[in-house]
Tab-separated table of C-alpha atoms in Angstrom:
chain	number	residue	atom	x	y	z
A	1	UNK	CA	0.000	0.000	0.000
A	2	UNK	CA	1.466	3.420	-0.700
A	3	UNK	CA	-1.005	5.813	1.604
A	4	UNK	CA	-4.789	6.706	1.194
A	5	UNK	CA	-6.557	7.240	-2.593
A	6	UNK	CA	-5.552	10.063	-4.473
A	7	UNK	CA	-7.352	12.218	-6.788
A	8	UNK	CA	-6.983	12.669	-11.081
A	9	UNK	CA	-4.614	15.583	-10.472
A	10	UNK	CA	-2.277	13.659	-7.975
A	11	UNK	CA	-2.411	10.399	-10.837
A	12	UNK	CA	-1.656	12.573	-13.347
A	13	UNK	CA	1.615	14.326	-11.030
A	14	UNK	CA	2.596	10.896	-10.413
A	15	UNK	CA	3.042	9.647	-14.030
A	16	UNK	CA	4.165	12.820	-15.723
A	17	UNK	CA	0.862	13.013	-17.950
A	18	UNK	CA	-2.063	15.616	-18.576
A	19	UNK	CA	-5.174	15.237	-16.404
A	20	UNK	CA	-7.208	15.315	-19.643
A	21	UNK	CA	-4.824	11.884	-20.696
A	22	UNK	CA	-5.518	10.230	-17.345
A	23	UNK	CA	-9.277	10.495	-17.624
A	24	UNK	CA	-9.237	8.884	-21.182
A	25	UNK	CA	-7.196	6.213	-19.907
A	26	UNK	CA	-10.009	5.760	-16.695
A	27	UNK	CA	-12.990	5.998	-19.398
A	28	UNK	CA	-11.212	4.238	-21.983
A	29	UNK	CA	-11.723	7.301	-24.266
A	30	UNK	CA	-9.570	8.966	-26.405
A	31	UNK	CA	-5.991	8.142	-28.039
A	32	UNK	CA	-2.854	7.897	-25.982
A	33	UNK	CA	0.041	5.344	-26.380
A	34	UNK	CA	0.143	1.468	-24.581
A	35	UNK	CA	2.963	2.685	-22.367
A	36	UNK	CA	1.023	5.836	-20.913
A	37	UNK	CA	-1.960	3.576	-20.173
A	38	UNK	CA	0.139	1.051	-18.563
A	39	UNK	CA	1.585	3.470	-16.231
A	40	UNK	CA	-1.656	5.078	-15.665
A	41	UNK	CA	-3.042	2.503	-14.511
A	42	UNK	CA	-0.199	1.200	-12.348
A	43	UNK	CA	-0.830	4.189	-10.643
A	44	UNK	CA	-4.271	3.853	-10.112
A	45	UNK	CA	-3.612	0.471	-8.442
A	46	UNK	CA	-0.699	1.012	-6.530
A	47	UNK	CA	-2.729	4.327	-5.261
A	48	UNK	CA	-5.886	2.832	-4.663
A	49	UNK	CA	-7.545	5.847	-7.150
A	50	UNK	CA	-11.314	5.287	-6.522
A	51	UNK	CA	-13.602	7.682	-8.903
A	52	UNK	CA	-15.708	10.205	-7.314
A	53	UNK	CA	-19.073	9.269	-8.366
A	54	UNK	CA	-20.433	12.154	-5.928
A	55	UNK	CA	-18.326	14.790	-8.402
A	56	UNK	CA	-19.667	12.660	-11.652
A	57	UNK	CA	-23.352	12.743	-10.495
A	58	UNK	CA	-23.232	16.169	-10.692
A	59	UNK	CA	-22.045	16.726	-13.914
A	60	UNK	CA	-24.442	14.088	-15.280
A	61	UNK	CA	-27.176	14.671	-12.751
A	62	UNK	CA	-27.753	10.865	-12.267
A	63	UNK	CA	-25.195	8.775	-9.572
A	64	UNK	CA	-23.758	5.536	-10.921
A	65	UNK	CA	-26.518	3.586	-9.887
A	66	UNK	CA	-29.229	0.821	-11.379
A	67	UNK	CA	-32.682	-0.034	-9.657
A	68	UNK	CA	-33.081	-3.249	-10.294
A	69	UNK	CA	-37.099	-4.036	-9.413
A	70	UNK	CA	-37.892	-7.640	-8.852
A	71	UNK	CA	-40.861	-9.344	-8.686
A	72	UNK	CA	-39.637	-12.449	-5.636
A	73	UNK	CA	-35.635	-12.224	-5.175
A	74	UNK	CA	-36.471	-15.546	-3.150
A	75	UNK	CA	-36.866	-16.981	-6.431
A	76	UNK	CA	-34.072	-18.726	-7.315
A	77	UNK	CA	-34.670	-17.927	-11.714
A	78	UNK	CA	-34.703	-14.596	-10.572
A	79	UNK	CA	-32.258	-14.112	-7.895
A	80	UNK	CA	-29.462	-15.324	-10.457
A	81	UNK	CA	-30.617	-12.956	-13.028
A	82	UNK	CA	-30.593	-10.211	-10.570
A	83	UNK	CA	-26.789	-11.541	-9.453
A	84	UNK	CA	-25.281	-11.570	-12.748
A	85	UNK	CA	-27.138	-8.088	-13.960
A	86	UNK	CA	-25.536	-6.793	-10.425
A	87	UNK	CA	-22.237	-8.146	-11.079
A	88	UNK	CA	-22.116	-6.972	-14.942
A	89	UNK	CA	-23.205	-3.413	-13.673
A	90	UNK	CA	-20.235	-3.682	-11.175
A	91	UNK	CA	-17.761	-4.378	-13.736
A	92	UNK	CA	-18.550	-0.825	-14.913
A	93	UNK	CA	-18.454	1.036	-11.533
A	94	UNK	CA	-22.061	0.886	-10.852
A	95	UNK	CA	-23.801	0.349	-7.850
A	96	UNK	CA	-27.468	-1.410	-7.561
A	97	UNK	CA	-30.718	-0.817	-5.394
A	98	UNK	CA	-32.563	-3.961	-5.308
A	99	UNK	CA	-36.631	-3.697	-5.350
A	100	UNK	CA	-38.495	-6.489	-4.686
A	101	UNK	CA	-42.060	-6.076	-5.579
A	102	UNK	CA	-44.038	-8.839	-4.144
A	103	UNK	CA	-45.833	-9.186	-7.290
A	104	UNK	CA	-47.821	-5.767	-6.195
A	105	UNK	CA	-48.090	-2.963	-8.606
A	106	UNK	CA	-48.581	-0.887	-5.871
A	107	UNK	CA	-45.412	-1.478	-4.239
A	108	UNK	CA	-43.969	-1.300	-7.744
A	109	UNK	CA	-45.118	2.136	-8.266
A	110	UNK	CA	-43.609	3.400	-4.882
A	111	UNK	CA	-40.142	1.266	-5.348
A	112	UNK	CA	-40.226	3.120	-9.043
A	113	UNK	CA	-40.667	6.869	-7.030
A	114	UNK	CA	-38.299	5.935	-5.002
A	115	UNK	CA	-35.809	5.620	-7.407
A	116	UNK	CA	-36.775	8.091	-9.272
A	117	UNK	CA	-35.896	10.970	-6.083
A	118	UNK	CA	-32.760	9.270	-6.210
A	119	UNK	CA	-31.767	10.012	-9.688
A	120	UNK	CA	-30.852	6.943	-10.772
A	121	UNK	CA	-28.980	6.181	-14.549
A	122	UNK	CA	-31.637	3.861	-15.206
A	123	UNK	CA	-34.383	0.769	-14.445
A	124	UNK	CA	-33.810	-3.007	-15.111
A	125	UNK	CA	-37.413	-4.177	-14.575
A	126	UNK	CA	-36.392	-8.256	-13.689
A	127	UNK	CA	-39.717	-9.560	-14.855
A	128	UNK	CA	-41.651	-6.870	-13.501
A	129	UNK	CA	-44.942	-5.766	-13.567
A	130	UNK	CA	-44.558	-2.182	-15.119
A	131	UNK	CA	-47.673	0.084	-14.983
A	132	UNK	CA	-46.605	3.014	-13.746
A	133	UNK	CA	-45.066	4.378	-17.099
A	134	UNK	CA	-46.445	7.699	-16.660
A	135	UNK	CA	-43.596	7.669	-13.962
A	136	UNK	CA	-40.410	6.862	-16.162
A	137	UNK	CA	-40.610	9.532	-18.113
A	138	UNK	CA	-36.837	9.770	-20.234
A	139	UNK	CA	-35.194	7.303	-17.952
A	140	UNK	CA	-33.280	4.005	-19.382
A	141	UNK	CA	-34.965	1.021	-18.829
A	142	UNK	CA	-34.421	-2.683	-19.745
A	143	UNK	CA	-37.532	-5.263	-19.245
A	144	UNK	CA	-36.319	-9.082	-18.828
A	145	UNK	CA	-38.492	-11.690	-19.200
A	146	UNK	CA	-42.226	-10.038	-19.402
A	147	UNK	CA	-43.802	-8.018	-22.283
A	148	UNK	CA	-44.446	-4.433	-20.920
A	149	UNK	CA	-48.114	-3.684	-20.585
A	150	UNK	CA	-47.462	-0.229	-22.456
A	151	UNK	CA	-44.555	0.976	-23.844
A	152	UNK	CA	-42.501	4.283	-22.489
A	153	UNK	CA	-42.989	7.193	-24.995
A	154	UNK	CA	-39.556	8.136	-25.019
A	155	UNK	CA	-38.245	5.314	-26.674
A	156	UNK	CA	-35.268	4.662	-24.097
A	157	UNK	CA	-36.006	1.110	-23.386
A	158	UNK	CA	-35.476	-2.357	-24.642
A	159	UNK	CA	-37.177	-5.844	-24.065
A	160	UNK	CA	-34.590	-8.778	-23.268
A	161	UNK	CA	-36.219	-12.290	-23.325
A	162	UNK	CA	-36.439	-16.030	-23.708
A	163	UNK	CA	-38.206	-17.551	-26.467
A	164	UNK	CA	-41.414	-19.033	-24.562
A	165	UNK	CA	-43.715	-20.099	-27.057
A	166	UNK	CA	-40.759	-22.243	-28.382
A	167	UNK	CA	-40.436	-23.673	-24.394
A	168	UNK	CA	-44.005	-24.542	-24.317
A	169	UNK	CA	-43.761	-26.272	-27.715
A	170	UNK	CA	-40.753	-28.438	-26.274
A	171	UNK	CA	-43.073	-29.421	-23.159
A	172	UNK	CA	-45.890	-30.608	-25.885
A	173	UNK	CA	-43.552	-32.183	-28.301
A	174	UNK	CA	-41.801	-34.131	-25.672
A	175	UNK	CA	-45.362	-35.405	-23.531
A	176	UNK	CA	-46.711	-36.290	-26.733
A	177	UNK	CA	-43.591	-38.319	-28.116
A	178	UNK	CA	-43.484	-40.587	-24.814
A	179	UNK	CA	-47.036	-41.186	-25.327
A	180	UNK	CA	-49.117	-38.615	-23.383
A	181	UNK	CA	-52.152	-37.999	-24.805
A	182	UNK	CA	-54.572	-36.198	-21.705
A	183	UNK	CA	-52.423	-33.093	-21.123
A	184	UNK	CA	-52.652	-30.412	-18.858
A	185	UNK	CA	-51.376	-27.115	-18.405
A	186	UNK	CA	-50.696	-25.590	-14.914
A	187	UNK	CA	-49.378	-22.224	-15.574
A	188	UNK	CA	-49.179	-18.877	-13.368
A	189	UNK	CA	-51.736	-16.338	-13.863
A	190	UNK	CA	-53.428	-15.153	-16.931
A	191	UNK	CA	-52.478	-12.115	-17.019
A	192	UNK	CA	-48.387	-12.593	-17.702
A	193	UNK	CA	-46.578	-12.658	-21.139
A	194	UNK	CA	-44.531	-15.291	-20.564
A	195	UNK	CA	-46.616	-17.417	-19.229
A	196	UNK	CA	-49.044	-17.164	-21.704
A	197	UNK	CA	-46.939	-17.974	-24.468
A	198	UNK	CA	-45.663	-20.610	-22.844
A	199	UNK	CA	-49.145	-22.159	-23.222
A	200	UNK	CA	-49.414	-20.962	-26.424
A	201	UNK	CA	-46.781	-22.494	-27.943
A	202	UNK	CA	-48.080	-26.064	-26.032
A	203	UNK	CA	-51.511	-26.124	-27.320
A	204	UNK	CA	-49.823	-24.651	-31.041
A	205	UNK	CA	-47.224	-28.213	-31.029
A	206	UNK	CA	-50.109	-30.426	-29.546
A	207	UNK	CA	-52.991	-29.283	-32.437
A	208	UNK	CA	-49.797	-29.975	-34.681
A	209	UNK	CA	-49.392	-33.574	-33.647
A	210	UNK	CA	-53.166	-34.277	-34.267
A	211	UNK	CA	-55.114	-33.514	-30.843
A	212	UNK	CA	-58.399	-31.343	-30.325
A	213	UNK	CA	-58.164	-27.810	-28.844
A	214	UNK	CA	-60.283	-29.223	-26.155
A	215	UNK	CA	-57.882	-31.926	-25.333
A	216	UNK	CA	-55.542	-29.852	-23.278
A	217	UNK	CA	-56.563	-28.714	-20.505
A	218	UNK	CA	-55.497	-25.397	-18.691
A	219	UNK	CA	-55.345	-24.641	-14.999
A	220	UNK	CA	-54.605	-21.399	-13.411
A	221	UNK	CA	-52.586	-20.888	-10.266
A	222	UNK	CA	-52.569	-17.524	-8.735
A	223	UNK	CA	-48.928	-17.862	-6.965
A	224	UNK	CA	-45.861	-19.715	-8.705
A	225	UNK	CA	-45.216	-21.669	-5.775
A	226	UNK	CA	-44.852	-25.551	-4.503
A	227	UNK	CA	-47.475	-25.104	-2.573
A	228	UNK	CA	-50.170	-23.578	-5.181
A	229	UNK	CA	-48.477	-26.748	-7.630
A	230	UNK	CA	-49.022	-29.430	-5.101
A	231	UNK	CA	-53.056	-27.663	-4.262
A	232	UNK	CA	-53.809	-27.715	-8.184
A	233	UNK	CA	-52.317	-30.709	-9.023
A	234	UNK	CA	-54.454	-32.734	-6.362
A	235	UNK	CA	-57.528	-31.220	-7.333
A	236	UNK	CA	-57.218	-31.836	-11.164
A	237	UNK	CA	-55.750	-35.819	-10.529
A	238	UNK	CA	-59.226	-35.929	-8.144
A	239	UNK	CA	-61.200	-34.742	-10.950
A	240	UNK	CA	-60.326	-37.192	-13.459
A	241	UNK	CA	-56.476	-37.280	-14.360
A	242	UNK	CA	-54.397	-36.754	-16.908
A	243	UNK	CA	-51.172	-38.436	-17.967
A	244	UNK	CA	-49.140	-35.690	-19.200
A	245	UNK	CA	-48.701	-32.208	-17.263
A	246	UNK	CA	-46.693	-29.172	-18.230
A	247	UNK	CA	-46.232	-26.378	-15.288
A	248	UNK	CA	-44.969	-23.076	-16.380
A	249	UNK	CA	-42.561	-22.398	-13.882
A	250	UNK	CA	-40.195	-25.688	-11.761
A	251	UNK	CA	-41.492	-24.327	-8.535
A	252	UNK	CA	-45.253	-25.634	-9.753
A	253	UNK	CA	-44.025	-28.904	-10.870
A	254	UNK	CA	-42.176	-29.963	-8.106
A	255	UNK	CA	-45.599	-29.109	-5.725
A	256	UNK	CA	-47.337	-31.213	-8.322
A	257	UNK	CA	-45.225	-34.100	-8.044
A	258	UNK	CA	-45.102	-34.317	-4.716
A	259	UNK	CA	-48.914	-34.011	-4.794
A	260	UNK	CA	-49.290	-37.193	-7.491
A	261	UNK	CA	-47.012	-39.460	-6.084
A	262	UNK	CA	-48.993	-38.935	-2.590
A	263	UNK	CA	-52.005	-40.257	-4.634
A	264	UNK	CA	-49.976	-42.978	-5.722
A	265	UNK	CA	-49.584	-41.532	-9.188
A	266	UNK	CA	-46.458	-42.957	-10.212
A	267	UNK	CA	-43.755	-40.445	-11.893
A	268	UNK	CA	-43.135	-41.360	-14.988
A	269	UNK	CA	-45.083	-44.535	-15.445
A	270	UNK	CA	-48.729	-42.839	-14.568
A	271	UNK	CA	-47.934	-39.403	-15.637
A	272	UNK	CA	-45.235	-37.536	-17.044
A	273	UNK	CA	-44.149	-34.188	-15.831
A	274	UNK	CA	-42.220	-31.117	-17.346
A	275	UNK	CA	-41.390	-27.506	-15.606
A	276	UNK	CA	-39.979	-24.474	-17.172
A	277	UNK	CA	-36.693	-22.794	-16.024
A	278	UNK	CA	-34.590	-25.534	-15.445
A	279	UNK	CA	-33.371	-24.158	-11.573
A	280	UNK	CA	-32.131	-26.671	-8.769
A	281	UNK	CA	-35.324	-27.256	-7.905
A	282	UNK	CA	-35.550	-29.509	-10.766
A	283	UNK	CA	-32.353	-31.292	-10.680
A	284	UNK	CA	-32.160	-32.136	-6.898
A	285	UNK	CA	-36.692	-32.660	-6.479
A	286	UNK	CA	-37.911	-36.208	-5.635
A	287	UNK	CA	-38.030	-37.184	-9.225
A	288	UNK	CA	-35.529	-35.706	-11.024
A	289	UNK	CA	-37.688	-32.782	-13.409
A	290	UNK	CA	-37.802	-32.239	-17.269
A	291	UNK	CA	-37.694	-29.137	-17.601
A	292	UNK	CA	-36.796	-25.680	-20.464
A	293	UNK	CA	-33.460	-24.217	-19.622
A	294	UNK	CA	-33.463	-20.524	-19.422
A	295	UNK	CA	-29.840	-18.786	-19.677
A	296	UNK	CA	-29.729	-17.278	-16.541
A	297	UNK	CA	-26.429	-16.137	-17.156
A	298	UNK	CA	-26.796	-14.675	-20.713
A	299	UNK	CA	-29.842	-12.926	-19.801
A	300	UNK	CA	-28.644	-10.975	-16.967
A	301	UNK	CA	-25.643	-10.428	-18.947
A	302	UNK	CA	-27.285	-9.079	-22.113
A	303	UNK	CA	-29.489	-7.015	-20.347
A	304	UNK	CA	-26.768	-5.406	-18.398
A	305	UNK	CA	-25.134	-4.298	-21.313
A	306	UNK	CA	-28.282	-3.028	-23.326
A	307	UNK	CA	-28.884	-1.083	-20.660
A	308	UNK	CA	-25.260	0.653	-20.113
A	309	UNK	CA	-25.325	1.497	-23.704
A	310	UNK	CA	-28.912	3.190	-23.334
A	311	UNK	CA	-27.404	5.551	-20.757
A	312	UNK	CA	-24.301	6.205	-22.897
A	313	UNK	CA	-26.996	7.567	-25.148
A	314	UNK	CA	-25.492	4.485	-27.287
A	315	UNK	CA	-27.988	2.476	-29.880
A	316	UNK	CA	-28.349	-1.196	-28.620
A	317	UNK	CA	-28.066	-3.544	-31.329
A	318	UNK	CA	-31.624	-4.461	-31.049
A	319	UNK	CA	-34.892	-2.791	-28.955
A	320	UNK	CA	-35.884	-6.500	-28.623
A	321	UNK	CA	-34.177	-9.577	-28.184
A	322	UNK	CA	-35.179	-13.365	-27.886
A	323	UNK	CA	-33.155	-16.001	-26.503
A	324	UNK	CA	-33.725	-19.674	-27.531
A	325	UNK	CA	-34.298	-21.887	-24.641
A	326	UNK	CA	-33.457	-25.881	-24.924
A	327	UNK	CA	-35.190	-29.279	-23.194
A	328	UNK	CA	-33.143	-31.046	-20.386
A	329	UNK	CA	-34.577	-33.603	-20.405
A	330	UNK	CA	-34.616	-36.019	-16.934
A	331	UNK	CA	-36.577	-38.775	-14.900
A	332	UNK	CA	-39.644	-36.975	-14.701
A	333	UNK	CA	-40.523	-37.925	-18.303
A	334	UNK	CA	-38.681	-40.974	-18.710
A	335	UNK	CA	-35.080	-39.545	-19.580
């Protein structure tokens, strides 16, 4: 250690080189020569230079920092989406507020204020619920996972996604090819994007292999948890069965299959079983879960990024992207 951080003027005493060359070199901006960055940013290390992001906000009149609004950060498909975003936005010196919304647009709307009177760079909605867009006004936001209900009117946002209806064709395609011909969908809500294409793109590939549109049926859970799974899952196998069920989310599937194999419905033999998201929830469950894989990872990473070039001012190489998703495919379905 050689004594406490130093400033841009004391850096640029150190080295022998302009103040205007050592802020390139920090923002990457500019032209100077490999040797002057490589002692620039010796110095920076060996004097423990830390920006001052009090100075920069304002200049810019935002701070360095991301909400990040979250529907359940106890859910683990979210809570690694939310890591990586928060680890991608630290990479670039930026800080993160972490909203977690309960699912409640009201809550939403006051976590959204909030940030707001804190004069944030800009909003990564982590399969929010955004209605209040009255509130955003010009500020940079990046949706993950949902469709918007309304769009921002100034244009400063961008839609990062998995390709659902292709997930909830893979569920269909794979039921139906081990032999499933009474099929259910348990999915969360009605009211959700995902979701909804999810079963969209099920009852699309089972109406391709042949079957009725009245031979799937749908059943609704209000929360996207074990317990709602399991609750559903006992009522419809009481009502009359069905041999091959596709939950929209892992969380529902593993609640289901604990609920059938209490009822002596044996998993895979009686019915076959397939969740969406592919967390540990399905690899380490009772029976081992087919289930889409979402890239957590790529996601959180992509999103990051789209929104860092957004406040930039920056054109992201798309306003909307879709990732493909892929089957893992395990006991649950006879794999």
């Amino acid at each position: 250690m050689k004594g406490e951080p130093v400033s841009i003027r004391e850096i640029s005493e150190i080295t022998g080189v302009s103040v205007a060359t050592v802020s390139r070199v920090i923002n990457n901006t500019g032209r100077f020569s490999k040797e002057t960055e490589a002692r620039v940013k010796k110095a920076l290390r060996d004097y423990h230079y830390m920006p001052n992001l009090a100075a920069r906000g304002l200049r810019t009149k935002r701070i360095a920092t991301v909400g990040v609004v979250v529907p359940d950060i106890t859910n683990e498909y979210f809570a690694r989406i939310t890591l990586q975003v928060q680890e991608r936005l630290f990479a670039q010196q930026y800080s993160t507020i972490i909203c977690n919304t309960d699912e409640k647009a009201d809550v939403e709307r006051r976590h959204l204020d909030m940030l707001l009177a804190q004069q944030v760079s800009g909003v990564m909605y982590v399969a929010g619920m955004p209605h209040a867009f009255d509130r955003l006004g010009r500020l940079p936001a990046v949706f993950i996972d949902r469709e918007p209900q309304a769009q921002p009117q100034s244009g400063k946002s961008c839609l990062i996604g998995s390709d659902d209806r292709l997930g909830g064709a893979l569920a269909a395609r794979e039921l139906l090819e081990k032999g499933c011909r009474r099929l259910c969908v348990m999915k969360y809500r009605d009211d959700v994007s995902t979701h909804n294409a999810r079963e969209a793109g099920f009852r699309q590939a089972a109406r391709e292999a042949g079957l009725a549109e009245d031979a799937v049926r749908v059943e609704i859970a209000a929360e996207a948890s074990v317990a709602a799974g399991a609750a559903h899952a006992a009522g419809l196998w009481e009502a009359g069965g069905f041999d091959g069920l596709f939950c929209t989310t892992d969380a529902l599937a593993v609640g289901a299959a604990g609920a059938l194999l209490e009822r002596g419905a044996a998993i895979p033999q009686a019915v076959k079983l397939v969740g969406y998201d592919d967390t540990s929830l399905a690899r380490y469950g009772a029976v081992p879960l087919t289930s889409v894989h979402q890239s957590t990872e790529e996601l959180g990473r992509l999103a990051a990024d789209t929104l860092l070039q957004i406040i930039e001012g920056r054109e992201p190489e798309a306003r909307r992207v879709q990732l493909p998703v892929h089957l893992v495919v395990r006991a649950s379905t006879g794999g």
